[in-house]
């Protein structure tokens, strides 16, 4: 894995969430010596035992491997970790407030703690998504709190990790973006990522901050675009998959992120689109295109509920089976999941919801409390239900035994928000099957 002139670097990663933990574990995997820090005692306690606090394929085994090789350790003590590192990655959460402004309280608090702990030259690398101009603010904070004789450089190194494939995305990225101001910092970052086979793009700090927001906003725009086209398909009898396939074969468009459905969720797209609209506003520009991307995205959820109602006009006390709660498959993350808005709209109409998700039910309970009930498997929730809603395209659901499902259901209604099945097949099985951007047979 390591090239001949590889040098292991002492690194500390602050924040062991979806991004920080994957970053720390993978940096240890490629040969560096990493201390992961978090102020959440439970997380650190679990991690010290090699238990991952998040569901991410491949992560647990890498945690255990890193600990075993003595390259990965966990601590709550920022002071100790910074003093024993040459490079500090900041991966604390950067929530977006209602007005779109990024909440920098955690970044600011951690920057102060790093500054006070400095005992020599460090490179401070922010991975948390931040609005353009934030790295300079971090620099100002550091200057105010650190020993004037000590030198440091700041770097912005945006993450492009998709949940559910974050480990693979880290080890095999399309590109690594490094926003840096000094040659020294660039050289050190080159050493950190030297063994990752991918282009490293060096840019100015401001450009690197904009790249992250612009990339996520563009991907979200693609999704809202194809979702709008799916509505046009429904009105005119076209098949959205045929349209998306033919569009995507044009290399300038690209096949990815053209899957119509109930829209995007997660901890990034909704937050980064809102943040980029705010960045534009603060720069004197009204980013109307992105506001429309947000509106379309919410409208997909409303459209979906209308489809449910077209099959069951009076939802009061009707039993609805929900398959899938997480914002996408292969993750337990419920942040901004479409299921949250959809279930809330159905509860307003007094529907009775029973949900199943392979991994996200524990996190869902914090959100829905006792407003919905949960099943231990996909068939339990179908028992006596008036309809089945598919909100997350978990591979498990592809194995549904529809003969068994039909016997369990009170009425053979399936409304599929992620186009998992073929309308023809479902019609032949005797289901009223609604999906997105496809004709209803
Ligand atoms: C975060 C941002 O939300 C995202 O926008 C950015 O792209 C990457 O970093 P994520 O890792 O999903 O993404 O955040 P989260 O899962 O909330 O993890 C943040 C971690 O930092 C938590 O474990 C939290 O306990 C920790 N933290 C937060 C600290 O250790 N110290 C703090 O002061 C604040
Ligand atoms: C995204 C970006 O892909 C990643 O680069 C960035 O660092 C963080 O945000 P993530 O949010 O984990 O990653 O998931 P992603 O796979 O991008 O999906 C985001 C949302 O878009 C999900 O709700 C997914 O269901 C939806 N989506 C994705 C679609 O509706 N259609 C698509 O074609 C693709």
Short mmCIF file of C-alpha atoms and ligand atoms in Angstrom, two decimals:
data_model
loop_
_atom_site.label_atom_id
_atom_site.label_comp_id
_atom_site.label_asym_id
_atom_site.label_seq_id
_atom_site.Cartn_x
_atom_site.Cartn_y
_atom_site.Cartn_z
CA UNK A 1 0.00 0.00 0.00
CA UNK A 2 2.66 2.58 1.00
CA UNK A 3 5.00 3.89 -1.73
CA UNK A 4 8.81 3.77 -1.23
CA UNK A 5 9.16 7.32 0.13
CA UNK A 6 6.08 6.94 2.37
CA UNK A 7 6.38 8.64 5.77
CA UNK A 8 3.88 7.88 8.54
CA UNK A 9 2.56 11.15 9.96
CA UNK A 10 1.20 11.76 13.48
CA UNK A 11 -2.38 12.91 12.98
CA UNK A 12 -5.24 13.74 15.28
CA UNK A 13 -8.84 13.84 14.08
CA UNK A 14 -11.30 15.85 16.15
CA UNK A 15 -14.90 14.70 15.86
CA UNK A 16 -15.64 11.01 15.34
CA UNK A 17 -18.96 11.29 13.51
CA UNK A 18 -19.78 9.93 10.07
CA UNK A 19 -16.93 11.95 8.55
CA UNK A 20 -14.35 12.14 11.31
CA UNK A 21 -14.40 8.47 12.19
CA UNK A 22 -14.11 7.32 8.57
CA UNK A 23 -11.32 9.86 8.01
CA UNK A 24 -9.33 8.77 11.09
CA UNK A 25 -9.75 5.06 10.49
CA UNK A 26 -8.81 5.29 6.82
CA UNK A 27 -5.77 7.52 7.50
CA UNK A 28 -4.58 4.78 9.89
CA UNK A 29 -5.34 2.19 7.20
CA UNK A 30 -3.02 3.96 4.73
CA UNK A 31 -0.23 3.93 7.30
CA UNK A 32 -0.45 7.03 9.51
CA UNK A 33 -0.56 7.14 13.30
CA UNK A 34 -3.96 8.55 14.28
CA UNK A 35 -5.59 9.69 17.51
CA UNK A 36 -9.36 10.20 17.14
CA UNK A 37 -10.87 12.67 19.62
CA UNK A 38 -14.49 13.30 20.53
CA UNK A 39 -16.27 15.02 23.41
CA UNK A 40 -18.94 12.32 23.44
CA UNK A 41 -17.86 9.94 26.22
CA UNK A 42 -20.07 7.08 25.03
CA UNK A 43 -18.64 7.19 21.53
CA UNK A 44 -15.05 7.11 22.77
CA UNK A 45 -15.84 4.32 25.24
CA UNK A 46 -17.32 2.18 22.44
CA UNK A 47 -14.50 3.02 20.02
CA UNK A 48 -11.81 2.03 22.54
CA UNK A 49 -13.44 -1.41 22.56
CA UNK A 50 -13.36 -1.46 18.75
CA UNK A 51 -17.13 -0.90 18.49
CA UNK A 52 -18.30 1.53 15.80
CA UNK A 53 -21.04 3.97 16.97
CA UNK A 54 -22.29 4.25 13.39
CA UNK A 55 -23.35 1.74 10.74
CA UNK A 56 -20.91 2.06 7.84
CA UNK A 57 -19.93 -1.02 5.77
CA UNK A 58 -16.31 -2.06 6.37
CA UNK A 59 -15.70 0.42 9.20
CA UNK A 60 -15.78 -1.93 12.20
CA UNK A 61 -13.11 -4.27 10.83
CA UNK A 62 -10.85 -1.29 9.99
CA UNK A 63 -11.27 0.07 13.54
CA UNK A 64 -10.19 -3.26 15.01
CA UNK A 65 -7.30 -3.55 12.52
CA UNK A 66 -6.07 -0.02 13.32
CA UNK A 67 -6.15 -0.64 17.07
CA UNK A 68 -4.38 -3.99 16.65
CA UNK A 69 -1.61 -2.44 14.55
CA UNK A 70 -1.19 0.33 17.14
CA UNK A 71 -1.93 3.02 14.53
CA UNK A 72 -5.34 4.05 15.82
CA UNK A 73 -6.33 5.26 19.28
CA UNK A 74 -9.24 7.18 20.80
CA UNK A 75 -9.33 9.91 23.41
CA UNK A 76 -11.48 12.70 24.85
CA UNK A 77 -8.40 14.81 25.50
CA UNK A 78 -7.83 17.35 22.68
CA UNK A 79 -4.84 18.83 24.49
CA UNK A 80 -2.98 15.50 24.62
CA UNK A 81 -3.93 14.60 21.03
CA UNK A 82 -2.86 17.95 19.51
CA UNK A 83 0.45 17.94 21.40
CA UNK A 84 1.23 14.49 19.96
CA UNK A 85 0.32 15.29 16.36
CA UNK A 86 1.80 17.23 13.44
CA UNK A 87 -1.52 17.51 11.56
CA UNK A 88 -4.95 18.15 13.12
CA UNK A 89 -8.11 17.28 11.13
CA UNK A 90 -11.24 19.15 12.29
CA UNK A 91 -14.36 17.05 11.60
CA UNK A 92 -16.91 18.42 14.05
CA UNK A 93 -20.44 18.97 12.85
CA UNK A 94 -21.35 22.21 11.11
CA UNK A 95 -25.16 22.31 11.35
CA UNK A 96 -27.08 24.75 9.15
CA UNK A 97 -29.42 27.10 11.00
CA UNK A 98 -32.94 27.81 9.72
CA UNK A 99 -31.66 30.93 7.94
CA UNK A 100 -29.08 28.83 6.05
CA UNK A 101 -26.13 30.19 8.05
CA UNK A 102 -23.65 27.52 9.10
CA UNK A 103 -23.47 27.17 12.89
CA UNK A 104 -19.74 27.52 13.60
CA UNK A 105 -19.90 27.21 17.38
CA UNK A 106 -18.27 23.76 17.41
CA UNK A 107 -15.60 24.72 14.86
CA UNK A 108 -14.82 27.88 16.86
CA UNK A 109 -14.70 26.02 20.19
CA UNK A 110 -12.40 23.35 18.79
CA UNK A 111 -10.16 25.94 17.07
CA UNK A 112 -9.65 27.68 20.41
CA UNK A 113 -8.78 24.38 22.12
CA UNK A 114 -6.31 23.46 19.37
CA UNK A 115 -4.63 26.88 19.59
CA UNK A 116 -4.17 26.58 23.33
CA UNK A 117 -2.75 23.06 22.98
CA UNK A 118 -0.16 24.03 20.32
CA UNK A 119 3.41 23.00 21.16
CA UNK A 120 5.00 23.51 17.74
CA UNK A 121 4.20 23.90 14.01
CA UNK A 122 0.94 22.22 13.03
CA UNK A 123 -1.22 21.95 9.92
CA UNK A 124 -4.86 22.49 10.83
CA UNK A 125 -7.06 20.75 8.26
CA UNK A 126 -10.79 21.39 8.19
CA UNK A 127 -12.92 18.63 6.69
CA UNK A 128 -16.24 19.78 8.04
CA UNK A 129 -18.22 21.50 5.32
CA UNK A 130 -17.90 25.25 5.80
CA UNK A 131 -18.99 28.35 3.92
CA UNK A 132 -16.37 30.19 1.87
CA UNK A 133 -14.40 32.50 4.15
CA UNK A 134 -14.69 30.26 7.22
CA UNK A 135 -11.11 28.98 7.05
CA UNK A 136 -9.90 32.57 7.41
CA UNK A 137 -12.15 32.92 10.49
CA UNK A 138 -10.56 29.77 11.94
CA UNK A 139 -7.15 31.33 11.30
CA UNK A 140 -8.16 34.51 13.17
CA UNK A 141 -9.46 32.47 16.12
CA UNK A 142 -6.24 30.44 16.22
CA UNK A 143 -4.12 33.61 16.13
CA UNK A 144 -6.05 35.07 19.06
CA UNK A 145 -5.53 32.03 21.24
CA UNK A 146 -2.19 30.49 20.39
CA UNK A 147 1.35 31.33 21.50
CA UNK A 148 2.51 34.06 19.05
CA UNK A 149 5.85 32.36 18.45
CA UNK A 150 4.21 29.16 17.19
CA UNK A 151 3.56 28.82 13.49
CA UNK A 152 0.68 26.98 11.85
CA UNK A 153 -0.98 26.63 8.47
CA UNK A 154 -4.65 26.11 7.74
CA UNK A 155 -5.90 23.81 4.98
CA UNK A 156 -9.40 23.02 3.72
CA UNK A 157 -9.74 19.42 2.54
CA UNK A 158 -13.44 18.84 1.74
CA UNK A 159 -14.86 15.34 2.12
CA UNK A 160 -16.90 13.75 -0.67
CA UNK A 161 -17.93 10.70 1.32
CA UNK A 162 -21.31 9.12 0.59
CA UNK A 163 -22.84 7.39 3.57
CA UNK A 164 -23.03 3.67 3.01
CA UNK A 165 -19.86 3.74 0.89
CA UNK A 166 -17.76 6.20 2.91
CA UNK A 167 -14.79 3.88 3.45
CA UNK A 168 -14.57 3.04 -0.25
CA UNK A 169 -15.09 6.70 -1.18
CA UNK A 170 -12.20 7.69 1.11
CA UNK A 171 -9.77 5.04 -0.17
CA UNK A 172 -10.79 5.39 -3.85
CA UNK A 173 -11.93 9.00 -4.36
CA UNK A 174 -12.42 10.62 -7.78
CA UNK A 175 -10.14 13.41 -6.59
CA UNK A 176 -8.66 14.94 -3.46
CA UNK A 177 -9.09 18.70 -3.09
CA UNK A 178 -6.58 20.62 -0.96
CA UNK A 179 -7.07 24.31 -0.35
CA UNK A 180 -3.76 25.57 1.08
CA UNK A 181 -1.78 28.79 1.39
CA UNK A 182 1.79 27.54 1.92
CA UNK A 183 4.08 25.17 0.03
CA UNK A 184 5.02 23.53 3.33
CA UNK A 185 1.39 22.64 4.07
CA UNK A 186 0.92 21.36 0.50
CA UNK A 187 3.94 19.06 0.83
CA UNK A 188 2.67 17.67 4.11
CA UNK A 189 -0.80 17.02 2.65
CA UNK A 190 0.86 15.30 -0.33
CA UNK A 191 2.65 12.99 2.14
CA UNK A 192 -0.62 12.25 3.92
CA UNK A 193 -2.44 11.24 0.74
CA UNK A 194 0.60 10.00 -1.20
CA UNK A 195 -0.54 6.39 -1.25
CA UNK A 196 -4.09 7.16 -2.42
CA UNK A 197 -4.18 6.61 -6.19
CA UNK A 198 -6.10 9.68 -7.37
CA UNK A 199 -5.41 13.21 -8.62
CA UNK A 200 -4.70 15.73 -5.83
CA UNK A 201 -6.08 19.15 -6.85
CA UNK A 202 -4.39 22.05 -5.05
CA UNK A 203 -6.42 25.26 -5.01
CA UNK A 204 -6.66 28.47 -3.01
CA UNK A 205 -8.51 28.11 0.26
CA UNK A 206 -11.62 30.02 -0.86
CA UNK A 207 -11.92 27.94 -4.06
CA UNK A 208 -11.73 24.69 -2.06
CA UNK A 209 -14.51 25.88 0.27
CA UNK A 210 -16.70 26.75 -2.74
CA UNK A 211 -15.93 23.43 -4.50
CA UNK A 212 -17.62 21.43 -1.74
CA UNK A 213 -20.83 23.46 -1.65
CA UNK A 214 -20.97 23.74 -5.43
CA UNK A 215 -20.46 19.98 -5.91
CA UNK A 216 -23.21 18.98 -3.50
CA UNK A 217 -25.56 21.70 -4.76
CA UNK A 218 -25.04 20.51 -8.34
CA UNK A 219 -25.75 16.87 -7.42
CA UNK A 220 -28.91 17.96 -5.59
CA UNK A 221 -29.90 19.98 -8.67
CA UNK A 222 -29.53 16.89 -10.86
CA UNK A 223 -31.86 14.99 -8.54
CA UNK A 224 -34.51 17.72 -8.50
CA UNK A 225 -34.19 18.02 -12.27
CA UNK A 226 -34.88 14.33 -12.87
CA UNK A 227 -37.68 14.39 -10.31
CA UNK A 228 -39.35 17.22 -12.25
CA UNK A 229 -38.94 15.23 -15.46
CA UNK A 230 -40.53 12.22 -13.70
CA UNK A 231 -43.64 14.33 -13.06
CA UNK A 232 -43.75 15.23 -16.75
CA UNK A 233 -43.43 11.50 -17.55
CA UNK A 234 -46.37 10.66 -15.27
CA UNK A 235 -48.56 13.23 -16.97
CA UNK A 236 -47.62 12.06 -20.48
CA UNK A 237 -47.07 8.32 -20.13
CA UNK A 238 -43.28 8.33 -20.54
CA UNK A 239 -41.01 6.00 -18.52
CA UNK A 240 -38.56 7.94 -16.37
CA UNK A 241 -35.98 5.13 -16.37
CA UNK A 242 -35.87 5.17 -20.17
CA UNK A 243 -35.50 8.94 -20.17
CA UNK A 244 -32.77 8.90 -17.49
CA UNK A 245 -30.86 6.08 -19.20
CA UNK A 246 -30.75 7.85 -22.55
CA UNK A 247 -29.89 11.20 -20.94
CA UNK A 248 -27.12 9.67 -18.83
CA UNK A 249 -25.36 8.08 -21.82
CA UNK A 250 -24.35 11.58 -22.81
CA UNK A 251 -20.99 11.89 -21.02
CA UNK A 252 -21.67 15.60 -20.45
CA UNK A 253 -24.72 14.65 -18.38
CA UNK A 254 -23.50 11.40 -16.81
CA UNK A 255 -25.68 8.55 -15.60
CA UNK A 256 -25.33 9.07 -11.85
CA UNK A 257 -27.76 11.05 -9.69
CA UNK A 258 -30.54 10.75 -12.25
CA UNK A 259 -32.64 8.34 -10.19
CA UNK A 260 -36.14 9.71 -9.68
CA UNK A 261 -37.72 9.09 -6.29
CA UNK A 262 -39.03 10.86 -3.21
CA UNK A 263 -36.07 13.24 -3.25
CA UNK A 264 -32.81 13.74 -1.42
CA UNK A 265 -32.23 13.68 2.33
CA UNK A 266 -29.18 13.10 4.50
CA UNK A 267 -26.88 15.32 6.55
CA UNK A 268 -25.33 17.00 3.54
CA UNK A 269 -27.50 17.84 0.53
CA UNK A 270 -30.29 19.63 2.42
CA UNK A 271 -27.77 21.42 4.66
CA UNK A 272 -25.29 22.31 1.90
CA UNK A 273 -27.98 23.55 -0.51
CA UNK A 274 -29.36 25.83 2.23
CA UNK A 275 -25.85 26.96 3.15
CA UNK A 276 -24.91 27.73 -0.47
CA UNK A 277 -28.09 29.79 -0.94
CA UNK A 278 -27.03 31.74 2.13
CA UNK A 279 -23.44 32.14 0.87
CA UNK A 280 -24.87 33.54 -2.36
CA UNK A 281 -27.18 35.88 -0.44
CA UNK A 282 -24.28 37.12 1.67
CA UNK A 283 -22.44 37.71 -1.60
CA UNK A 284 -25.36 39.77 -2.93
CA UNK A 285 -26.83 37.14 -5.24
CA UNK A 286 -30.28 35.48 -5.00
CA UNK A 287 -29.65 31.81 -5.89
CA UNK A 288 -33.21 31.23 -7.19
CA UNK A 289 -32.19 28.01 -8.98
CA UNK A 290 -31.25 26.35 -5.67
CA UNK A 291 -34.42 27.61 -3.98
CA UNK A 292 -36.36 25.83 -6.69
CA UNK A 293 -34.24 22.68 -6.10
CA UNK A 294 -35.38 22.79 -2.46
CA UNK A 295 -39.03 23.37 -3.41
CA UNK A 296 -39.05 20.51 -5.92
CA UNK A 297 -37.45 18.24 -3.35
CA UNK A 298 -40.16 18.88 -0.76
CA UNK A 299 -42.85 18.64 -3.44
CA UNK A 300 -41.76 15.06 -4.22
CA UNK A 301 -42.78 14.09 -0.71
CA UNK A 302 -46.14 15.85 -1.03
CA UNK A 303 -46.73 14.17 -4.40
CA UNK A 304 -46.00 10.80 -2.82
CA UNK A 305 -48.60 11.34 -0.07
CA UNK A 306 -51.12 12.37 -2.76
CA UNK A 307 -50.48 9.02 -4.46
CA UNK A 308 -51.22 7.23 -1.19
CA UNK A 309 -54.42 9.23 -0.85
CA UNK A 310 -55.47 8.46 -4.45
CA UNK A 311 -55.59 4.80 -3.39
CA UNK A 312 -56.95 5.44 0.13
CA UNK A 313 -58.93 8.71 0.07
CA UNK A 314 -59.78 8.56 3.77
CA UNK A 315 -56.61 7.70 5.66
CA UNK A 316 -58.15 8.09 9.15
CA UNK A 317 -57.32 4.95 11.19
CA UNK A 318 -56.09 3.14 8.07
CA UNK A 319 -53.09 0.87 8.75
CA UNK A 320 -50.06 1.82 6.63
CA UNK A 321 -46.96 -0.40 6.43
CA UNK A 322 -43.74 1.56 5.84
CA UNK A 323 -40.67 -0.23 4.49
CA UNK A 324 -37.47 1.81 4.91
CA UNK A 325 -36.85 4.83 7.17
CA UNK A 326 -33.17 5.81 6.65
CA UNK A 327 -32.46 8.56 4.08
CA UNK A 328 -30.83 5.99 1.81
CA UNK A 329 -29.86 2.30 2.01
CA UNK A 330 -26.76 0.96 3.83
CA UNK A 331 -26.87 3.59 6.55
CA UNK A 332 -28.69 4.10 9.85
CA UNK A 333 -28.71 7.88 9.35
CA UNK A 334 -32.15 9.47 9.66
CA UNK A 335 -31.05 13.08 9.17
CA UNK A 336 -33.51 14.81 6.79
CA UNK A 337 -34.78 11.42 5.61
CA UNK A 338 -37.81 11.78 3.27
CA UNK A 339 -39.59 9.27 5.53
CA UNK A 340 -39.80 11.92 8.25
CA UNK A 341 -41.90 14.42 6.22
CA UNK A 342 -43.96 11.66 4.60
CA UNK A 343 -44.83 9.95 7.90
CA UNK A 344 -45.62 13.32 9.50
CA UNK A 345 -48.04 14.17 6.66
CA UNK A 346 -49.74 10.77 7.01
CA UNK A 347 -50.04 11.16 10.79
CA UNK A 348 -51.76 14.52 10.26
CA UNK A 349 -54.31 12.57 8.22
CA UNK A 350 -54.67 10.20 11.21
CA UNK A 351 -53.16 7.18 9.44
CA UNK A 352 -51.80 4.40 11.68
CA UNK A 353 -48.16 3.72 10.76
CA UNK A 354 -46.12 0.59 11.41
CA UNK A 355 -42.56 0.76 10.04
CA UNK A 356 -39.64 -1.57 9.42
CA UNK A 357 -36.05 -0.65 8.54
CA UNK A 358 -33.09 -3.09 8.64
CA UNK A 359 -30.88 -0.77 10.73
CA UNK A 360 -32.38 2.70 11.30
CA UNK A 361 -35.28 1.92 13.66
CA UNK A 362 -33.33 2.79 16.82
CA UNK A 363 -32.50 6.26 15.47
CA UNK A 364 -36.05 6.61 14.09
CA UNK A 365 -37.49 6.06 17.57
CA UNK A 366 -35.78 9.27 18.73
CA UNK A 367 -37.67 11.15 16.00
CA UNK A 368 -41.13 9.54 15.91
CA UNK A 369 -41.25 8.62 19.62
CA UNK A 370 -44.47 6.62 20.14
CA UNK A 371 -46.32 8.20 17.25
CA UNK A 372 -45.65 5.10 15.12
CA UNK A 373 -44.98 1.44 15.90
CA UNK A 374 -42.26 -0.81 14.54
CA UNK A 375 -42.08 -4.35 13.17
CA UNK A 376 -39.23 -6.82 13.58
CA UNK A 377 -39.38 -7.75 9.89
CA UNK A 378 -40.95 -6.57 6.64
CA UNK A 379 -43.86 -9.04 6.80
CA UNK A 380 -44.89 -8.20 10.36
CA UNK A 381 -45.64 -4.60 9.33
CA UNK A 382 -47.75 -5.80 6.38
CA UNK A 383 -50.17 -7.80 8.56
CA UNK A 384 -53.65 -6.27 8.07
CA UNK A 385 -52.23 -3.16 6.41
CA UNK A 386 -54.25 -1.21 3.84
CA UNK A 387 -51.09 -0.30 1.88
CA UNK A 388 -47.30 -0.72 1.81
CA UNK A 389 -45.09 2.33 1.27
CA UNK A 390 -41.46 1.80 0.17
CA UNK A 391 -39.39 4.80 1.28
CA UNK A 392 -35.81 3.44 1.23
CA UNK A 393 -34.49 1.05 -1.42
CA UNK A 394 -32.88 -1.52 0.91
CA UNK A 395 -31.73 -4.58 -1.06
CA UNK A 396 -33.61 -6.77 1.50
CA UNK A 397 -36.90 -5.52 0.04
CA UNK A 398 -36.05 -6.99 -3.36
CA UNK A 399 -36.60 -10.40 -1.75
CA UNK A 400 -40.22 -9.75 -0.73
CA UNK A 401 -42.40 -12.84 -1.31
CA UNK A 402 -45.36 -11.05 -2.89
CA UNK A 403 -47.67 -14.08 -2.66
CA UNK A 404 -47.13 -14.02 1.10
CA UNK A 405 -47.43 -10.23 1.18
CA UNK A 406 -50.76 -10.33 -0.64
CA UNK A 407 -52.22 -12.73 1.94
CA UNK A 408 -51.05 -10.48 4.78
CA UNK A 409 -52.36 -7.21 3.33
CA UNK A 410 -55.97 -6.07 3.74
CA UNK A 411 -55.73 -4.47 0.24
CA UNK A 412 -53.02 -5.10 -2.40
CA UNK A 413 -51.77 -1.48 -2.55
CA UNK A 414 -48.05 -0.70 -2.92
CA UNK A 415 -46.72 2.86 -3.32
CA UNK A 416 -43.01 2.68 -4.15
CA UNK A 417 -41.00 5.88 -3.59
CA UNK A 418 -37.78 4.40 -4.97
CA UNK A 419 -38.96 2.51 -8.10
CA UNK A 420 -37.74 -0.85 -6.81
CA UNK A 421 -40.10 -3.05 -8.83
CA UNK A 422 -41.47 -3.31 -12.36
CA UNK A 423 -45.04 -2.05 -12.86
CA UNK A 424 -45.78 -4.96 -15.21
CA UNK A 425 -44.61 -7.56 -12.69
CA UNK A 426 -46.63 -5.98 -9.87
CA UNK A 427 -49.77 -5.74 -12.05
CA UNK A 428 -49.42 -9.42 -12.98
CA UNK A 429 -49.17 -10.26 -9.27
CA UNK A 430 -52.47 -8.45 -8.75
CA UNK A 431 -51.19 -5.35 -6.93
CA UNK A 432 -52.29 -1.73 -7.37
CA UNK A 433 -48.66 -0.51 -7.72
CA UNK A 434 -47.82 3.18 -7.86
CA UNK A 435 -44.25 4.45 -8.33
CA UNK A 436 -42.42 7.55 -9.56
CA UNK A 437 -42.41 8.73 -13.18
CA UNK A 438 -43.84 5.51 -14.57
CA UNK A 439 -47.23 4.56 -15.93
CA UNK A 440 -49.72 2.96 -13.54
CA UNK A 441 -50.94 -0.30 -15.06
C1 LIG B 1 -20.01 16.68 9.91
C2 LIG B 1 -20.85 17.78 9.31
O1 LIG B 1 -22.20 17.58 9.77
C3 LIG B 1 -20.85 17.72 7.83
O2 LIG B 1 -21.50 18.86 7.29
C4 LIG B 1 -19.45 17.77 7.36
O3 LIG B 1 -19.44 17.57 5.94
C5 LIG B 1 -18.57 16.74 8.05
O4 LIG B 1 -18.70 16.77 9.47
P1 LIG B 1 -20.80 14.34 10.50
O5 LIG B 1 -19.54 13.63 10.74
O6 LIG B 1 -21.96 13.60 9.94
O7 LIG B 1 -20.60 15.49 9.49
O8 LIG B 1 -21.23 15.05 11.88
P2 LIG B 1 -21.62 14.22 13.17
O9 LIG B 1 -21.99 12.83 12.80
O10 LIG B 1 -22.58 15.08 13.90
O11 LIG B 1 -20.22 14.12 13.98
C6 LIG B 1 -19.66 15.22 14.60
C7 LIG B 1 -18.86 14.67 15.79
O12 LIG B 1 -18.08 15.71 16.38
C8 LIG B 1 -19.77 14.10 16.88
O13 LIG B 1 -19.34 12.81 17.23
C9 LIG B 1 -19.59 15.08 18.05
O14 LIG B 1 -19.67 14.43 19.31
C10 LIG B 1 -18.17 15.61 17.80
N1 LIG B 1 -17.91 16.94 18.38
C11 LIG B 1 -18.75 17.98 18.09
C12 LIG B 1 -16.78 17.09 19.19
O15 LIG B 1 -16.06 16.14 19.44
N2 LIG B 1 -16.52 18.32 19.72
C13 LIG B 1 -17.34 19.39 19.48
O16 LIG B 1 -17.07 20.47 19.99
C14 LIG B 1 -18.48 19.22 18.64
C1 LIG B 2 -23.66 13.20 -0.43
C2 LIG B 2 -22.64 13.36 -1.55
O1 LIG B 2 -22.83 12.30 -2.51
C3 LIG B 2 -21.23 13.27 -0.98
O2 LIG B 2 -20.28 13.50 -2.00
C4 LIG B 2 -21.09 14.35 0.09
O3 LIG B 2 -19.80 14.32 0.66
C5 LIG B 2 -22.11 14.14 1.18
O4 LIG B 2 -23.43 14.16 0.61
P1 LIG B 2 -24.77 11.29 0.96
O5 LIG B 2 -25.64 12.41 1.42
O6 LIG B 2 -24.17 10.38 1.93
O7 LIG B 2 -23.55 11.91 0.09
O8 LIG B 2 -25.66 10.36 -0.01
P2 LIG B 2 -25.93 10.31 -1.56
O9 LIG B 2 -25.68 8.93 -2.00
O10 LIG B 2 -25.27 11.41 -2.26
O11 LIG B 2 -27.53 10.54 -1.62
C6 LIG B 2 -28.02 11.75 -1.12
C7 LIG B 2 -29.53 11.72 -1.26
O12 LIG B 2 -29.91 11.81 -2.64
C8 LIG B 2 -30.19 10.44 -0.72
O13 LIG B 2 -31.37 10.80 -0.02
C9 LIG B 2 -30.54 9.66 -1.98
O14 LIG B 2 -31.71 8.88 -1.78
C10 LIG B 2 -30.82 10.78 -2.98
N1 LIG B 2 -30.58 10.40 -4.37
C11 LIG B 2 -29.31 10.10 -4.77
C12 LIG B 2 -31.65 10.40 -5.27
O15 LIG B 2 -32.78 10.67 -4.88
N2 LIG B 2 -31.41 10.09 -6.57
C13 LIG B 2 -30.16 9.77 -7.02
O16 LIG B 2 -30.00 9.49 -8.20
C14 LIG B 2 -29.08 9.76 -6.09
#
